[in-house]
């Protein structure tokens, strides 16, 4: 621990410093070795512009410079704001009140420390940054003549650039970090360097994997993903978990949940008080959940067809064997919902009624407006991605994680840079961030098909646009009752896009919009009494018209859904115990597949 000399300033403990320096030296040597090994193996350096960012910005600046009048006008507005800031700062320096020229948006947590508001210098730095950010963003956004895809790419990466240059991300312009440096005698910087080297080491010398939470604080099946259940079936792609009943009677029709294979299923079972799985079991449903494998190069050949046949259809077969019921209600979450739509199209073509109701959690079927992920999807980027996946046999889980983190860079990247490296602190144990960091790989064949046919070419919305397992898929032939729930602030599956997908189905559809975003809006138990949701008995052509005439309700949409699905679940029967049917228990939930971590391979 630190020693306090007569002047009151802490003196670092020599033994602790020696240990930290030894760790730093060791990790630095490991990084150099890893880097050289990557080069010797022919692995590419992470500096190639596969995303086409440079070309997009070159085009944007060319268009901007081609309109000198508009550029001059923007420069004048910029200097006017700076002059106003200077005048107001002088007033504040003299002890007078002055209205801020620029303020952080609501919810921006970068400038929470009191010095950003009360200290003259840091308030000036903050406002100067916000002014420059606003004008840079507006100048590039006003570039004339850019195609829509290029304009979105420029907008997205401009925000990434602006976020990266926030004064809160640098030691000398972050008052909290400076105070910590003085208070600890600089030990925060030594610890921060050690944290940085640890994160670089986890990235195998070629990637910075910022640690978001204390990964040692959680154990699956012990303090996360704890709802009691048994694995009753498995194949190469998934394990099927059947959960133990919490009621004496259950609905006759079982409930199957198909989560995305981009993440682990236990987002639906983080802890007892917010577990959707446990809540559904408590409502009298026999719940089954697909727990996807974390694939490696041995499953490189697995295709989207396989995820349909060996995934969704195999799960339906297993549920029927376990319960004796000839059909099920099925929930698809995000990408799992896209697979559910494909499964429904397949069964419709086969004239098989095995799914009695379909629920779509934030799921897209029509990818015409796919949200901010669109900036990562074009022919050039897909070709480069397919080359990497072919070389390895899969898409590395960290690549997908980084992509999603960039959508909320200030919260999911830069806040941890400040906490871990500038303040020298360990990240706080947080179950949601543990799940977020528990990324999964994706087989090369499957993921390439998905990105090309869904995101790039939007073929699922076209009758017969894709063929799976030899069957042309036409979602317009799906007449199964469907419940769509989307969220108002979702940037991954925008609710207006999911609305367009819901309009493709021909059966009865209930469309609901919840508050918040892609995760928080779905994991919103009634007991939390948070957010709100909107319902509308009609489905007008325009999503804006739908929202305009919708009814707003307080709290969670879960209560609305449970009433809807109960009407499609049959009579009550004695509760089913896992292993008592034709499928025997393999192991306890959450199972082996859920415990496979991509960063421990």
Short mmCIF file of C-alpha atoms in Angstrom, two decimals, residues 83-417:
data_model
loop_
_atom_site.label_atom_id
_atom_site.label_comp_id
_atom_site.label_asym_id
_atom_site.label_seq_id
_atom_site.Cartn_x
_atom_site.Cartn_y
_atom_site.Cartn_z
CA UNK A 83 -16.14 33.86 -30.29
CA UNK A 84 -19.29 33.47 -28.20
CA UNK A 85 -17.57 30.79 -26.13
CA UNK A 86 -14.58 33.05 -25.57
CA UNK A 87 -16.79 35.95 -24.49
CA UNK A 88 -18.83 33.75 -22.14
CA UNK A 89 -15.68 32.24 -20.69
CA UNK A 90 -14.34 35.69 -19.88
CA UNK A 91 -17.61 36.48 -18.11
CA UNK A 92 -17.33 33.29 -16.06
CA UNK A 93 -13.72 34.10 -15.24
CA UNK A 94 -14.91 37.40 -13.81
CA UNK A 95 -17.53 35.62 -11.71
CA UNK A 96 -20.55 36.42 -13.87
CA UNK A 97 -23.20 34.00 -15.14
CA UNK A 98 -22.96 32.93 -18.77
CA UNK A 99 -25.16 30.53 -20.70
CA UNK A 100 -23.23 27.58 -22.20
CA UNK A 101 -22.68 27.72 -25.95
CA UNK A 102 -22.68 23.92 -26.16
CA UNK A 103 -23.88 21.25 -23.75
CA UNK A 104 -23.52 17.47 -23.80
CA UNK A 105 -26.60 15.58 -24.97
CA UNK A 106 -28.87 14.05 -22.37
CA UNK A 107 -27.42 10.79 -21.11
CA UNK A 108 -23.81 11.64 -22.02
CA UNK A 109 -21.80 10.40 -19.04
CA UNK A 110 -18.36 11.53 -20.17
CA UNK A 111 -18.58 14.90 -18.43
CA UNK A 112 -20.16 13.92 -15.12
CA UNK A 113 -17.23 14.99 -12.95
CA UNK A 114 -17.94 18.35 -11.28
CA UNK A 115 -14.78 19.95 -12.70
CA UNK A 116 -16.24 19.85 -16.21
CA UNK A 117 -18.86 22.30 -14.99
CA UNK A 118 -17.17 24.23 -12.20
CA UNK A 119 -13.58 24.55 -13.37
CA UNK A 120 -13.17 27.39 -15.87
CA UNK A 121 -10.48 25.64 -17.92
CA UNK A 122 -12.21 22.27 -18.20
CA UNK A 123 -15.55 23.85 -18.96
CA UNK A 124 -13.86 25.71 -21.82
CA UNK A 125 -12.19 22.52 -23.10
CA UNK A 126 -15.50 20.65 -22.93
CA UNK A 127 -17.48 23.29 -24.81
CA UNK A 128 -14.71 23.79 -27.36
CA UNK A 129 -14.77 20.07 -28.12
CA UNK A 130 -18.57 20.00 -28.38
CA UNK A 131 -18.57 22.99 -30.75
CA UNK A 132 -15.90 21.49 -33.01
CA UNK A 133 -17.68 18.13 -32.97
CA UNK A 134 -20.99 19.64 -33.98
CA UNK A 135 -19.54 21.62 -36.86
CA UNK A 136 -17.39 18.78 -38.20
CA UNK A 137 -20.38 16.46 -38.15
CA UNK A 138 -22.66 19.01 -39.82
CA UNK A 139 -20.10 19.94 -42.48
CA UNK A 140 -19.65 16.35 -43.61
CA UNK A 141 -23.36 15.57 -43.28
CA UNK A 142 -24.12 18.46 -45.65
CA UNK A 143 -21.82 17.16 -48.39
CA UNK A 144 -23.89 17.13 -51.58
CA UNK A 145 -23.95 14.32 -54.12
CA UNK A 146 -23.01 11.34 -51.95
CA UNK A 147 -24.91 8.12 -52.46
CA UNK A 148 -26.91 6.97 -49.46
CA UNK A 149 -24.53 4.16 -48.45
CA UNK A 150 -21.45 6.40 -48.57
CA UNK A 151 -23.25 9.17 -46.66
CA UNK A 152 -24.18 6.74 -43.88
CA UNK A 153 -20.62 5.42 -43.70
CA UNK A 154 -19.20 8.94 -43.45
CA UNK A 155 -21.73 9.84 -40.76
CA UNK A 156 -20.97 6.71 -38.72
CA UNK A 157 -17.19 7.00 -38.83
CA UNK A 158 -17.29 10.74 -38.23
CA UNK A 159 -19.04 9.97 -34.96
CA UNK A 160 -16.41 7.32 -34.18
CA UNK A 161 -13.65 9.89 -34.80
CA UNK A 162 -15.39 12.53 -32.70
CA UNK A 163 -15.97 10.10 -29.83
CA UNK A 164 -12.33 8.97 -29.90
CA UNK A 165 -11.06 12.56 -29.60
CA UNK A 166 -13.16 13.47 -26.58
CA UNK A 167 -11.02 15.31 -24.00
CA UNK A 168 -12.27 12.83 -21.41
CA UNK A 169 -10.19 10.13 -23.15
CA UNK A 170 -6.83 11.84 -22.50
CA UNK A 171 -4.95 12.21 -19.25
CA UNK A 172 -4.07 15.91 -19.45
CA UNK A 173 -7.62 16.93 -20.37
CA UNK A 174 -9.48 14.66 -17.96
CA UNK A 175 -9.73 16.31 -14.53
CA UNK A 176 -10.81 13.11 -12.78
CA UNK A 177 -7.78 11.21 -14.14
CA UNK A 178 -5.43 14.02 -13.12
CA UNK A 179 -6.84 14.11 -9.60
CA UNK A 180 -6.43 10.34 -9.36
CA UNK A 181 -2.83 10.62 -10.57
CA UNK A 182 -2.00 13.14 -7.86
CA UNK A 183 -3.87 11.22 -5.17
CA UNK A 184 -2.22 7.88 -5.97
CA UNK A 185 1.24 9.20 -6.72
CA UNK A 186 0.92 7.96 -10.30
CA UNK A 187 0.09 4.37 -9.41
CA UNK A 188 -3.12 4.62 -11.45
CA UNK A 189 -1.02 5.14 -14.59
CA UNK A 190 1.22 2.19 -13.84
CA UNK A 191 -1.82 0.02 -13.14
CA UNK A 192 -3.49 1.41 -16.26
CA UNK A 193 -0.49 0.48 -18.40
CA UNK A 194 -0.60 -3.01 -16.94
CA UNK A 195 -4.32 -3.24 -17.77
CA UNK A 196 -3.62 -2.06 -21.32
CA UNK A 197 -0.96 -4.71 -21.82
CA UNK A 198 -3.30 -7.38 -20.46
CA UNK A 199 -5.97 -6.37 -22.99
CA UNK A 200 -3.45 -6.37 -25.83
CA UNK A 201 -2.25 -9.80 -24.74
CA UNK A 202 -5.83 -11.10 -24.84
CA UNK A 203 -5.96 -9.85 -28.43
CA UNK A 204 -2.94 -12.02 -29.36
CA UNK A 205 -0.76 -9.03 -30.13
CA UNK A 206 -2.86 -7.75 -32.99
CA UNK A 207 -6.03 -6.43 -31.39
CA UNK A 208 -7.02 -4.43 -28.33
CA UNK A 209 -9.76 -6.28 -26.45
CA UNK A 210 -10.92 -3.85 -23.79
CA UNK A 211 -12.05 -5.61 -20.65
CA UNK A 212 -15.57 -4.54 -19.69
CA UNK A 213 -16.22 -6.50 -16.53
CA UNK A 214 -14.63 -8.82 -14.02
CA UNK A 215 -15.00 -12.11 -15.89
CA UNK A 216 -13.94 -14.08 -12.82
CA UNK A 217 -16.92 -12.79 -10.83
CA UNK A 218 -19.46 -14.93 -12.66
CA UNK A 219 -19.97 -18.67 -12.99
CA UNK A 220 -22.62 -20.01 -15.33
CA UNK A 221 -25.12 -22.07 -13.40
CA UNK A 222 -24.00 -20.56 -10.07
CA UNK A 223 -24.67 -16.82 -10.13
CA UNK A 224 -25.76 -16.32 -13.74
CA UNK A 225 -28.00 -18.49 -15.97
CA UNK A 226 -29.29 -20.22 -12.84
CA UNK A 227 -32.86 -21.22 -13.77
CA UNK A 228 -33.07 -24.95 -13.09
CA UNK A 229 -33.18 -27.11 -16.20
CA UNK A 230 -31.64 -30.06 -18.00
CA UNK A 231 -30.01 -30.58 -21.37
CA UNK A 232 -32.17 -33.25 -23.03
CA UNK A 233 -30.83 -33.23 -26.59
CA UNK A 234 -27.72 -32.19 -28.47
CA UNK A 235 -26.12 -32.38 -31.90
CA UNK A 236 -23.23 -30.59 -33.59
CA UNK A 237 -25.04 -27.23 -33.59
CA UNK A 238 -26.97 -26.93 -30.35
CA UNK A 239 -28.01 -28.31 -27.01
CA UNK A 240 -31.68 -28.23 -26.07
CA UNK A 241 -32.49 -27.20 -22.51
CA UNK A 242 -35.80 -28.16 -20.91
CA UNK A 243 -36.56 -26.15 -17.78
CA UNK A 244 -38.01 -27.62 -14.61
CA UNK A 245 -41.61 -26.58 -13.91
CA UNK A 246 -42.53 -24.06 -11.23
CA UNK A 247 -46.26 -24.81 -11.33
CA UNK A 248 -48.28 -28.00 -10.76
CA UNK A 249 -50.09 -27.56 -14.07
CA UNK A 250 -48.66 -26.34 -17.37
CA UNK A 251 -50.07 -25.47 -20.76
CA UNK A 252 -50.29 -28.44 -23.08
CA UNK A 253 -48.45 -26.68 -25.86
CA UNK A 254 -44.71 -26.25 -25.13
CA UNK A 255 -42.76 -23.04 -25.70
CA UNK A 256 -39.52 -23.20 -27.71
CA UNK A 257 -37.11 -20.24 -27.70
CA UNK A 258 -34.60 -19.82 -30.54
CA UNK A 259 -32.03 -17.17 -29.56
CA UNK A 260 -29.47 -15.66 -31.93
CA UNK A 261 -26.24 -17.58 -32.38
CA UNK A 262 -24.31 -14.31 -32.47
CA UNK A 263 -24.63 -14.26 -28.65
CA UNK A 264 -25.31 -16.76 -25.88
CA UNK A 265 -28.89 -17.62 -24.93
CA UNK A 266 -28.56 -16.60 -21.28
CA UNK A 267 -29.31 -12.94 -21.96
CA UNK A 268 -32.80 -14.32 -21.26
CA UNK A 269 -31.65 -15.77 -17.93
CA UNK A 270 -29.14 -13.39 -16.36
CA UNK A 271 -30.52 -13.54 -12.83
CA UNK A 272 -33.76 -14.55 -11.18
CA UNK A 273 -35.36 -11.11 -10.97
CA UNK A 274 -34.98 -10.30 -14.69
CA UNK A 275 -34.99 -13.78 -16.25
CA UNK A 276 -37.53 -14.03 -19.05
CA UNK A 277 -37.05 -17.80 -19.05
CA UNK A 278 -37.86 -18.17 -15.37
CA UNK A 279 -40.79 -15.79 -15.70
CA UNK A 280 -42.25 -17.78 -18.62
CA UNK A 281 -41.83 -21.02 -16.66
CA UNK A 282 -43.60 -19.38 -13.74
CA UNK A 283 -46.51 -18.48 -16.02
CA UNK A 284 -47.13 -22.19 -16.63
CA UNK A 285 -45.17 -22.84 -19.82
CA UNK A 286 -42.97 -25.85 -20.52
CA UNK A 287 -39.97 -23.90 -21.77
CA UNK A 288 -37.27 -25.23 -24.08
CA UNK A 289 -34.29 -23.13 -25.18
CA UNK A 290 -31.79 -23.71 -27.96
CA UNK A 291 -28.22 -23.21 -26.70
CA UNK A 292 -26.07 -22.85 -29.80
CA UNK A 293 -22.57 -24.27 -30.03
CA UNK A 294 -19.58 -21.92 -30.14
CA UNK A 295 -18.18 -23.27 -33.43
CA UNK A 296 -14.57 -23.58 -34.51
CA UNK A 297 -12.91 -24.52 -37.81
CA UNK A 298 -14.37 -28.04 -37.63
CA UNK A 299 -17.83 -26.58 -38.35
CA UNK A 300 -16.69 -24.20 -41.10
CA UNK A 301 -18.88 -26.04 -43.62
CA UNK A 302 -22.12 -25.61 -41.65
CA UNK A 303 -24.53 -23.59 -43.77
CA UNK A 304 -27.72 -21.64 -43.19
CA UNK A 305 -29.52 -24.75 -44.45
CA UNK A 306 -27.92 -26.67 -41.59
CA UNK A 307 -29.05 -24.10 -39.04
CA UNK A 308 -32.58 -24.61 -40.37
CA UNK A 309 -32.55 -28.43 -40.58
CA UNK A 310 -30.13 -29.36 -37.78
CA UNK A 311 -31.14 -26.34 -35.71
CA UNK A 312 -34.75 -25.14 -35.76
CA UNK A 313 -36.36 -28.26 -37.25
CA UNK A 314 -34.30 -30.61 -35.09
CA UNK A 315 -35.32 -28.60 -32.03
CA UNK A 316 -39.00 -28.95 -32.97
CA UNK A 317 -38.50 -32.71 -33.36
CA UNK A 318 -36.83 -32.92 -29.95
CA UNK A 319 -39.55 -30.89 -28.22
CA UNK A 320 -42.20 -33.18 -29.69
CA UNK A 321 -40.35 -36.27 -28.45
CA UNK A 322 -39.91 -34.77 -24.99
CA UNK A 323 -43.55 -33.72 -24.56
CA UNK A 324 -45.58 -35.85 -26.93
CA UNK A 325 -47.16 -32.67 -28.31
CA UNK A 326 -47.23 -32.40 -32.12
CA UNK A 327 -46.46 -28.69 -32.21
CA UNK A 328 -45.13 -25.75 -30.23
CA UNK A 329 -45.29 -22.02 -29.74
CA UNK A 330 -41.94 -20.60 -30.83
CA UNK A 331 -40.04 -17.42 -29.95
CA UNK A 332 -37.21 -16.15 -32.14
CA UNK A 333 -34.88 -13.47 -30.78
CA UNK A 334 -33.07 -11.18 -33.26
CA UNK A 335 -31.25 -13.46 -35.73
CA UNK A 336 -33.17 -16.35 -34.17
CA UNK A 337 -36.32 -14.59 -35.36
CA UNK A 338 -34.96 -14.41 -38.89
CA UNK A 339 -34.34 -18.16 -38.73
CA UNK A 340 -37.86 -18.61 -37.34
CA UNK A 341 -39.28 -16.75 -40.36
CA UNK A 342 -37.30 -19.04 -42.67
CA UNK A 343 -38.58 -22.07 -40.75
CA UNK A 344 -42.16 -20.87 -41.08
CA UNK A 345 -41.66 -20.35 -44.82
CA UNK A 346 -40.20 -23.84 -45.13
CA UNK A 347 -43.08 -25.44 -43.21
CA UNK A 348 -45.65 -23.46 -45.20
CA UNK A 349 -44.16 -24.77 -48.45
CA UNK A 350 -44.27 -28.30 -47.01
CA UNK A 351 -47.83 -27.71 -45.74
CA UNK A 352 -46.78 -28.78 -42.25
CA UNK A 353 -48.33 -27.08 -39.21
CA UNK A 354 -45.78 -27.64 -36.47
CA UNK A 355 -45.64 -24.08 -35.14
CA UNK A 356 -48.92 -22.82 -33.68
CA UNK A 357 -47.78 -19.29 -32.92
CA UNK A 358 -44.61 -17.33 -33.65
CA UNK A 359 -43.17 -14.54 -31.52
CA UNK A 360 -40.45 -12.31 -32.93
CA UNK A 361 -38.20 -10.39 -30.53
CA UNK A 362 -36.54 -7.45 -32.37
CA UNK A 363 -36.26 -9.55 -35.54
CA UNK A 364 -35.88 -8.41 -39.13
CA UNK A 365 -37.37 -10.20 -42.13
CA UNK A 366 -37.17 -7.24 -44.51
CA UNK A 367 -33.61 -5.85 -44.50
CA UNK A 368 -34.21 -2.80 -46.71
CA UNK A 369 -33.43 -0.47 -43.78
CA UNK A 370 -31.15 -2.52 -41.50
CA UNK A 371 -30.02 0.29 -39.23
CA UNK A 372 -26.45 1.29 -38.45
CA UNK A 373 -25.08 -2.17 -39.24
CA UNK A 374 -25.60 -1.24 -42.89
CA UNK A 375 -22.29 0.65 -42.86
CA UNK A 376 -20.47 -2.68 -42.53
CA UNK A 377 -22.27 -4.30 -45.47
CA UNK A 378 -21.16 -3.77 -49.05
CA UNK A 379 -19.51 -5.92 -51.70
CA UNK A 380 -15.97 -4.85 -50.87
CA UNK A 381 -16.32 -5.40 -47.12
CA UNK A 382 -18.08 -8.73 -47.56
CA UNK A 383 -15.40 -9.99 -49.94
CA UNK A 384 -12.69 -9.13 -47.41
CA UNK A 385 -14.69 -10.70 -44.58
CA UNK A 386 -15.32 -13.88 -46.57
CA UNK A 387 -11.61 -14.13 -47.30
CA UNK A 388 -10.82 -13.96 -43.57
CA UNK A 389 -13.55 -16.43 -42.67
CA UNK A 390 -12.43 -18.88 -45.36
CA UNK A 391 -8.87 -18.72 -44.06
CA UNK A 392 -9.93 -19.44 -40.46
CA UNK A 393 -13.16 -21.36 -41.03
CA UNK A 394 -15.23 -18.96 -38.93
CA UNK A 395 -15.80 -15.34 -37.99
CA UNK A 396 -14.01 -14.59 -34.74
CA UNK A 397 -16.40 -13.66 -31.96
CA UNK A 398 -14.42 -10.56 -31.03
CA UNK A 399 -15.02 -9.10 -34.51
CA UNK A 400 -18.78 -9.18 -34.06
CA UNK A 401 -18.44 -7.88 -30.51
CA UNK A 402 -16.37 -4.92 -31.71
CA UNK A 403 -18.93 -4.16 -34.41
CA UNK A 404 -21.79 -3.99 -31.91
CA UNK A 405 -19.71 -2.05 -29.38
CA UNK A 406 -19.00 0.62 -31.99
CA UNK A 407 -22.72 1.34 -32.18
CA UNK A 408 -22.43 2.71 -28.62
CA UNK A 409 -18.75 3.58 -28.54
CA UNK A 410 -18.84 6.06 -25.66
CA UNK A 411 -20.56 3.58 -23.35
CA UNK A 412 -19.02 0.31 -24.54
CA UNK A 413 -15.49 1.35 -25.53
CA UNK A 414 -14.29 4.73 -24.30
CA UNK A 415 -15.78 4.59 -20.81
CA UNK A 416 -13.69 1.47 -20.19
CA UNK A 417 -10.59 3.05 -21.74
#
